[in-house]
């Protein structure tokens, strides 16, 4: 069996999805997602200019060797661009493997360890009342877990009028905005205002919804280790499911101090792209959840390796699932989630607009806050090239964060 051709498409409804399609001489094809949010053309170029020419005539069944070929063969290894490109190829090869076998990918990984995988929704409020309404909305739809983000009173808005955590009801687009209208927007951050206010938000959520709701919160890399440690200690009584990205993710040892100071569960890793970015913190057992994704961390082959390491150290999965992931990588993650003995939870934002469903027809199902993986052969998601013609690339940026005096801060 041979790979005959591979093509890259960019675009989607409100997104620059980077979709790879690998064709074979037996008519079977596979699809992969290389969407590196706000740097999408780079993964497309990496695939088109460097990887695809080497793929032609390779046997698609040798997914491990192909992974090693592109990882070791680059010499300058790792980094989000290379790993997202390799990841897309890897997803497509697992898709092909499943289609050859006539089995869903989770069967090739070791079968199902659970029927449905718990997902969490994003609940964001301009203020606490708004947030409580949004949580109630998700609860009524059957969600057992929500990530809660709230506008902080008196947080300066900055010149572009963006305040931390501020978004319309049930809509997270403003806080984690990808903006397509010019240069990056700027927002202002003030750790003190955040730290003074946020514990009262958790208190109100617990008072309102009781002990069973799983509460997650994302600090988005914005605290110093000492502040994060003190914050974690202060909010222990609200029994969070996790505190995400308390400090910038570059520094693994910052987690040691937080871990030794508080029992708050720590989740990190959405910006990691290799096992080497998280090996130490996993082995030291400084974290509770690993947030890598198949897109940014080299596909199923590499993420499986991270999951296996994590399992040895009581670390559970909590894969990244922001809207920048196309339904292809969400499907690939669903197969790992169905299998992984150390599955924790999956981030899930409703992608299901009619346009998105038409572009990526899929047989996966999300119901009552659970993701039910498809039994179709391969990844269980397709890509409609005719639909893709409706979309084109548009440059977008994440916001820039500054302190009030102008100092540049972590987004
Ligand atoms: C966030 C992301 O989902 C999350 O946990 O941290 O939305 C993040 O802001 C984006 O993925 C950046 O592209
Ligand atoms: Mg996050």
Coordinates of C-alpha atoms and ligand atoms in Angstrom, one line a residue:
X1 CA 0.0 0.0 0.0
X2 CA 1.3 3.4 -0.9
X3 CA 0.6 7.1 -0.3
X4 CA -0.1 8.7 -3.7
X5 CA -0.9 12.3 -2.8
X6 CA -1.7 14.6 0.1
X7 CA -3.4 18.0 0.1
X8 CA -3.8 20.8 2.6
X9 CA -6.9 23.1 2.9
X10 CA -7.2 26.2 5.1
X11 CA -10.5 27.7 6.2
X12 CA -13.7 27.1 7.9
X13 CA -16.7 28.9 9.4
X14 CA -15.1 31.7 11.4
X15 CA -11.9 29.6 11.7
X16 CA -8.7 29.0 9.8
X17 CA -8.9 25.2 10.1
X18 CA -5.8 23.6 8.5
X19 CA -7.0 20.2 7.2
X20 CA -4.8 17.5 5.7
X21 CA -6.1 14.8 3.5
X22 CA -3.8 11.8 2.6
X23 CA -4.7 9.6 -0.4
X24 CA -3.5 6.1 -1.1
X25 CA -3.3 3.8 -4.1
X26 CA -6.2 1.7 -2.7
X27 CA -8.7 4.4 -2.6
X28 CA -8.6 4.7 1.2
X29 CA -7.8 8.2 2.5
X30 CA -7.2 9.7 5.9
X31 CA -7.8 13.2 7.4
X32 CA -5.8 15.2 10.0
X33 CA -6.0 18.6 11.7
X34 CA -2.9 20.9 11.7
X35 CA -4.7 24.1 13.0
X36 CA -2.1 26.1 14.9
X37 CA -4.3 28.9 16.1
X38 CA -3.2 32.3 14.8
X39 CA -0.2 30.8 13.0
X40 CA -2.2 28.6 10.6
X41 CA -0.3 29.3 7.3
X42 CA 3.0 28.1 8.9
X43 CA 1.8 24.5 9.5
X44 CA 0.3 24.5 6.0
X45 CA 3.6 25.5 4.5
X46 CA 5.6 23.1 6.7
X47 CA 3.4 20.3 5.3
X48 CA 3.3 21.4 1.7
X49 CA 6.9 22.4 1.3
X50 CA 8.7 19.8 3.5
X51 CA 6.7 16.8 4.7
X52 CA 4.3 15.9 1.9
X53 CA 7.0 15.5 -0.7
X54 CA 8.6 12.8 1.6
X55 CA 5.3 11.1 2.2
X56 CA 4.6 10.1 -1.4
X57 CA 5.2 6.4 -2.0
X58 CA 5.6 5.6 1.8
X59 CA 3.5 2.8 3.2
X60 CA 0.8 4.6 5.3
X61 CA 0.5 1.6 7.6
X62 CA 4.0 2.4 9.0
X63 CA 2.7 5.3 11.1
X64 CA 5.4 4.9 13.8
X65 CA 8.3 5.0 11.3
X66 CA 6.8 7.9 9.5
X67 CA 6.4 9.8 12.8
X68 CA 10.1 9.1 13.7
X69 CA 11.2 10.1 10.2
X70 CA 9.6 13.5 10.4
X71 CA 10.5 14.1 14.1
X72 CA 14.1 12.9 14.0
X73 CA 14.6 13.8 10.3
X74 CA 14.0 17.5 10.9
X75 CA 17.2 17.9 13.0
X76 CA 15.8 21.1 14.5
X77 CA 13.1 19.2 16.4
X78 CA 9.9 20.0 18.2
X79 CA 8.1 23.4 18.4
X80 CA 4.4 23.9 17.7
X81 CA 4.7 24.3 13.9
X82 CA 6.6 21.1 13.3
X83 CA 4.6 19.1 15.9
X84 CA 1.2 20.2 14.6
X85 CA 2.2 19.3 11.0
X86 CA 3.5 15.9 12.1
X87 CA 0.4 15.5 14.3
X88 CA -1.9 16.0 11.3
X89 CA -0.1 13.4 9.3
X90 CA -0.2 11.0 12.2
X91 CA -4.0 11.5 12.7
X92 CA -4.6 10.8 9.0
X93 CA -2.5 7.7 9.2
X94 CA -4.5 6.3 12.2
X95 CA -7.6 7.2 10.2
X96 CA -6.3 5.1 7.3
X97 CA -5.2 2.3 9.6
X98 CA -8.7 2.1 11.2
X99 CA -10.3 2.1 7.7
X100 CA -8.1 -0.8 6.6
X101 CA -8.9 -2.8 9.7
X102 CA -12.6 -1.9 9.6
X103 CA -12.3 -0.7 13.2
X104 CA -12.7 2.6 15.1
X105 CA -9.3 3.9 16.2
X106 CA -10.0 3.3 19.9
X107 CA -10.0 -0.5 19.1
X108 CA -6.5 -0.2 17.8
X109 CA -5.4 1.6 21.0
X110 CA -6.7 -1.1 23.3
X111 CA -10.5 -0.9 23.2
X112 CA -13.0 1.0 25.3
X113 CA -12.4 1.7 29.0
X114 CA -15.6 3.6 29.3
X115 CA -18.9 4.3 27.4
X116 CA -18.9 8.0 27.4
X117 CA -16.1 10.5 28.2
X118 CA -17.0 13.4 30.5
X119 CA -16.6 16.8 28.9
X120 CA -16.6 20.3 30.4
X121 CA -18.2 23.4 29.0
X122 CA -17.0 27.0 29.2
X123 CA -19.2 29.2 31.5
X124 CA -18.2 32.8 31.3
X125 CA -19.9 35.8 32.9
X126 CA -19.5 39.6 32.8
X127 CA -20.2 39.4 36.5
X128 CA -21.1 36.7 39.0
X129 CA -24.8 36.9 38.4
X130 CA -24.3 36.4 34.7
X131 CA -21.9 33.6 35.4
X132 CA -24.3 31.8 37.7
X133 CA -27.0 32.0 34.9
X134 CA -24.5 30.6 32.4
X135 CA -23.6 27.7 34.7
X136 CA -27.3 27.0 35.2
X137 CA -27.8 26.9 31.5
X138 CA -25.1 24.2 31.1
X139 CA -26.4 22.3 34.0
X140 CA -29.8 22.2 32.5
X141 CA -28.2 20.7 29.4
X142 CA -26.7 17.9 31.5
X143 CA -23.2 19.1 32.0
X144 CA -21.6 17.9 35.2
X145 CA -18.4 20.0 34.8
X146 CA -17.9 23.7 33.8
X147 CA -14.9 25.9 33.5
X148 CA -15.8 29.2 35.2
X149 CA -14.4 32.6 34.2
X150 CA -15.7 35.9 35.5
X151 CA -15.2 39.6 34.9
X152 CA -13.2 41.1 37.7
X153 CA -14.6 44.4 39.1
X154 CA -12.3 47.4 38.5
X155 CA -10.0 45.4 36.2
X156 CA -8.8 48.2 33.8
X157 CA -10.2 47.6 30.3
X158 CA -7.2 48.8 28.3
X159 CA -7.2 50.8 25.1
X160 CA -9.1 48.1 23.2
X161 CA -11.8 47.9 25.9
X162 CA -11.3 44.2 26.7
X163 CA -11.6 43.2 30.4
X164 CA -10.4 39.9 31.7
X165 CA -13.0 37.1 31.5
X166 CA -15.7 39.4 30.1
X167 CA -17.9 37.8 27.5
X168 CA -21.6 37.5 26.7
X169 CA -23.7 34.8 28.2
X170 CA -22.6 31.3 27.2
X171 CA -20.0 32.7 24.9
X172 CA -16.4 32.5 25.6
X173 CA -15.3 34.2 22.4
X174 CA -14.3 37.5 24.0
X175 CA -11.9 36.2 26.7
X176 CA -10.0 33.9 24.4
X177 CA -10.6 36.0 21.4
X178 CA -9.1 35.4 18.1
X179 CA -9.5 38.7 16.4
X180 CA -9.6 39.1 12.7
X181 CA -9.7 42.9 12.5
X182 CA -6.2 44.2 12.3
X183 CA -3.4 44.0 14.7
X184 CA -3.5 42.3 18.2
X185 CA -5.9 43.9 20.7
X186 CA -4.5 44.8 24.1
X187 CA -6.0 44.0 27.5
X188 CA -4.8 45.0 31.0
X189 CA -4.1 42.6 33.8
X190 CA -3.9 43.2 37.5
X191 CA -3.1 40.1 39.7
X192 CA -4.1 41.8 42.9
X193 CA -7.6 42.7 41.8
X194 CA -8.0 39.1 40.4
X195 CA -6.7 37.5 43.6
X196 CA -8.9 39.7 45.8
X197 CA -12.1 38.9 43.9
X198 CA -11.9 35.4 42.5
X199 CA -12.3 33.4 45.8
X200 CA -15.7 35.0 46.4
X201 CA -16.8 33.8 42.9
X202 CA -16.1 30.2 43.9
X203 CA -17.9 30.7 47.2
X204 CA -21.1 31.9 45.4
X205 CA -20.9 29.1 42.9
X206 CA -20.7 26.5 45.7
X207 CA -23.5 28.2 47.6
X208 CA -25.7 28.2 44.6
X209 CA -25.0 24.8 43.0
X210 CA -23.8 22.7 45.9
X211 CA -21.0 20.2 46.3
X212 CA -21.5 18.0 43.2
X213 CA -20.8 20.5 40.4
X214 CA -17.3 20.0 39.0
X215 CA -15.7 23.5 38.9
X216 CA -12.7 24.1 36.7
X217 CA -10.9 27.5 36.4
X218 CA -8.2 28.7 34.0
X219 CA -5.7 31.3 35.3
X220 CA -4.2 31.4 31.8
X221 CA -0.6 31.6 32.8
X222 CA -0.9 34.9 34.7
X223 CA 0.3 34.5 38.2
X224 CA 3.7 34.4 39.9
X225 CA 4.4 31.1 41.7
X226 CA 4.0 32.6 45.1
X227 CA 0.7 34.2 44.3
X228 CA -0.5 31.0 42.6
X229 CA 0.4 29.0 45.7
X230 CA -1.4 31.4 48.1
X231 CA -4.4 31.4 45.8
X232 CA -4.5 27.6 45.6
X233 CA -4.3 27.4 49.3
X234 CA -7.1 29.9 49.8
X235 CA -9.5 28.2 47.4
X236 CA -8.9 24.6 48.6
X237 CA -12.2 24.7 50.5
X238 CA -14.2 25.2 47.3
X239 CA -12.9 21.8 46.1
X240 CA -12.1 22.7 42.5
X241 CA -11.8 19.9 39.9
X242 CA -8.7 21.8 38.6
X243 CA -6.9 25.0 38.6
X244 CA -5.4 25.4 35.1
X245 CA -2.2 27.1 34.0
X246 CA -1.6 28.9 37.3
X247 CA 1.8 30.2 36.1
X248 CA 3.5 30.5 32.6
X249 CA 4.0 27.0 31.3
X250 CA 7.6 27.4 30.3
X251 CA 8.9 26.9 33.8
X252 CA 8.3 23.4 35.0
X253 CA 9.9 24.0 38.5
X254 CA 7.4 26.7 39.3
X255 CA 4.9 23.9 39.7
X256 CA 7.0 22.4 42.5
X257 CA 6.5 25.3 44.8
X258 CA 2.7 25.4 44.1
X259 CA 2.4 21.6 44.6
X260 CA 4.2 21.8 48.0
X261 CA 2.1 24.7 49.1
X262 CA -1.5 23.5 48.3
X263 CA -3.6 20.5 47.5
X264 CA -5.5 22.3 44.7
X265 CA -5.4 20.0 41.6
X266 CA -3.2 21.5 38.9
X267 CA -3.8 21.2 35.2
X268 CA -1.3 22.4 32.6
X269 CA 0.0 21.7 29.1
X270 CA -2.2 23.1 26.4
X271 CA 0.9 24.9 24.9
X272 CA 3.2 21.9 25.2
X273 CA 4.2 20.2 22.1
X274 CA 6.3 17.3 23.2
X275 CA 6.8 14.8 26.0
X276 CA 10.0 16.7 26.9
X277 CA 7.9 19.8 27.9
X278 CA 6.2 17.9 30.6
X279 CA 8.3 14.8 31.4
X280 CA 9.9 16.3 34.5
X281 CA 6.7 17.7 36.1
X282 CA 4.9 14.4 35.4
X283 CA 7.7 12.3 36.9
X284 CA 7.9 14.6 39.9
X285 CA 4.1 14.3 40.3
X286 CA 3.7 18.1 40.5
X287 CA 0.6 18.1 38.4
X288 CA -2.8 16.3 38.3
X289 CA -4.0 16.7 34.8
X290 CA -2.1 16.9 31.5
X291 CA -3.7 19.3 28.9
X292 CA -1.8 18.4 25.7
X293 CA -3.7 18.0 22.5
X294 CA -3.2 15.8 19.5
X295 CA -2.9 18.9 17.3
X296 CA -0.1 20.7 19.1
X297 CA 1.7 17.6 20.4
X298 CA 2.4 15.4 17.5
X299 CA -0.8 13.4 17.0
X300 CA -2.1 10.2 18.5
X301 CA 1.3 8.5 18.4
X302 CA 3.0 11.1 20.6
X303 CA 0.1 11.9 22.8
X304 CA -0.3 8.2 23.6
X305 CA 3.3 8.2 24.8
X306 CA 2.6 11.1 27.1
X307 CA -0.6 9.5 28.4
X308 CA 1.3 6.3 29.2
X309 CA 3.9 8.2 31.1
X310 CA 1.3 10.2 33.0
X311 CA -0.5 7.0 34.0
X312 CA 2.5 5.8 35.9
X313 CA 2.4 9.0 38.0
X314 CA -1.3 9.4 38.8
X315 CA -1.7 12.1 36.3
X316 CA -5.0 12.1 34.4
X317 CA -5.8 13.5 30.9
X318 CA -7.7 16.7 30.3
X319 CA -7.0 17.4 26.7
X320 CA -7.2 20.9 25.3
X321 CA -10.4 21.3 23.2
X322 CA -10.7 25.0 22.5
X323 CA -12.7 26.0 19.4
X324 CA -9.5 26.2 17.3
X325 CA -9.4 22.4 17.2
X326 CA -11.3 21.1 14.2
X327 CA -13.7 18.2 14.6
X328 CA -10.9 16.0 13.3
X329 CA -8.6 16.5 16.2
X330 CA -11.6 16.4 18.6
X331 CA -12.4 13.0 17.1
X332 CA -8.8 11.8 17.4
X333 CA -8.9 12.8 21.1
X334 CA -12.2 11.1 21.6
X335 CA -10.6 7.8 20.6
X336 CA -7.8 8.3 23.1
X337 CA -10.3 9.3 25.7
X338 CA -12.3 6.1 25.2
X339 CA -9.2 4.0 25.7
X340 CA -7.0 5.8 28.2
X341 CA -7.0 4.1 31.6
X342 CA -6.1 7.5 33.1
X343 CA -8.7 9.6 31.4
X344 CA -9.9 12.6 33.4
X345 CA -12.0 15.0 31.4
X346 CA -12.2 16.6 27.9
X347 CA -12.6 20.3 27.2
X348 CA -15.5 20.7 24.7
X349 CA -16.9 23.7 23.1
X350 CA -19.9 23.2 20.9
X351 CA -18.6 23.2 17.4
X352 CA -21.8 22.0 15.9
X353 CA -22.9 24.9 13.7
X354 CA -24.6 23.7 10.5
X355 CA -21.6 25.0 8.5
X356 CA -19.1 23.1 10.6
X357 CA -21.1 19.9 10.4
X358 CA -21.3 20.2 6.7
X359 CA -17.6 20.7 6.4
X360 CA -16.7 17.8 8.8
X361 CA -19.5 15.2 8.7
X362 CA -19.1 13.1 11.8
X363 CA -20.8 10.3 13.6
X364 CA -19.6 11.2 17.1
X365 CA -22.2 12.4 19.6
X366 CA -22.2 14.7 22.6
X367 CA -25.1 14.2 25.0
X368 CA -25.7 15.2 28.7
X369 CA -22.2 16.4 29.1
X370 CA -20.6 13.2 27.8
X371 CA -18.8 12.5 24.5
X372 CA -19.8 9.2 22.9
X373 CA -17.1 8.1 20.4
X374 CA -18.2 6.9 17.0
X375 CA -18.0 3.2 16.1
X376 CA -17.2 4.0 12.4
X377 CA -14.0 2.7 11.0
X378 CA -11.0 5.1 11.4
X379 CA -11.5 8.5 13.2
X380 CA -15.3 8.6 12.4
X381 CA -15.1 12.1 10.9
X382 CA -14.8 13.2 7.2
X383 CA -13.9 16.3 5.3
X384 CA -16.0 17.7 2.5
X385 CA -13.8 19.3 -0.1
X386 CA -16.7 21.0 -2.0
X387 CA -17.8 22.7 1.2
X388 CA -14.2 23.8 1.9
X389 CA -14.3 25.9 -1.3
X390 CA -16.6 28.3 0.5
X391 CA -13.8 29.4 2.9
X392 CA -10.5 31.1 2.8
X393 CA -7.7 32.2 5.1
X394 CA -8.0 35.3 7.2
X395 CA -5.2 36.5 9.5
X396 CA -6.1 36.6 13.2
X397 CA -4.3 37.3 16.5
X398 CA -4.6 36.5 20.2
X399 CA -4.7 39.6 22.4
X400 CA -1.6 41.0 24.0
X401 CA -1.7 41.5 27.8
X402 CA 0.0 44.4 29.6
X403 CA 0.0 45.6 33.2
X404 CA -1.4 49.1 33.7
X405 CA 2.0 50.7 33.6
X406 CA 2.6 49.1 30.2
X407 CA 4.7 46.1 31.1
X408 CA 4.1 43.2 28.8
X409 CA 2.5 40.2 30.6
X410 CA 1.6 36.6 29.8
X411 CA -1.6 35.9 27.8
Ligands
LIG1 C1 -7.8 28.2 26.8 C2 -7.7 28.4 25.3 O1 -9.3 26.5 26.4 C3 -8.5 27.0 27.1 O2 -8.2 26.4 28.2 O3 -6.7 28.4 27.5 O4 -8.9 28.8 24.8 C4 -6.6 29.3 24.7 O5 -6.8 30.6 25.1 C5 -6.6 29.2 23.2 O6 -6.6 27.8 22.9 C6 -5.4 29.9 22.6 O7 -5.4 29.6 21.2
LIG2 MG1 -6.5 27.0 29.0

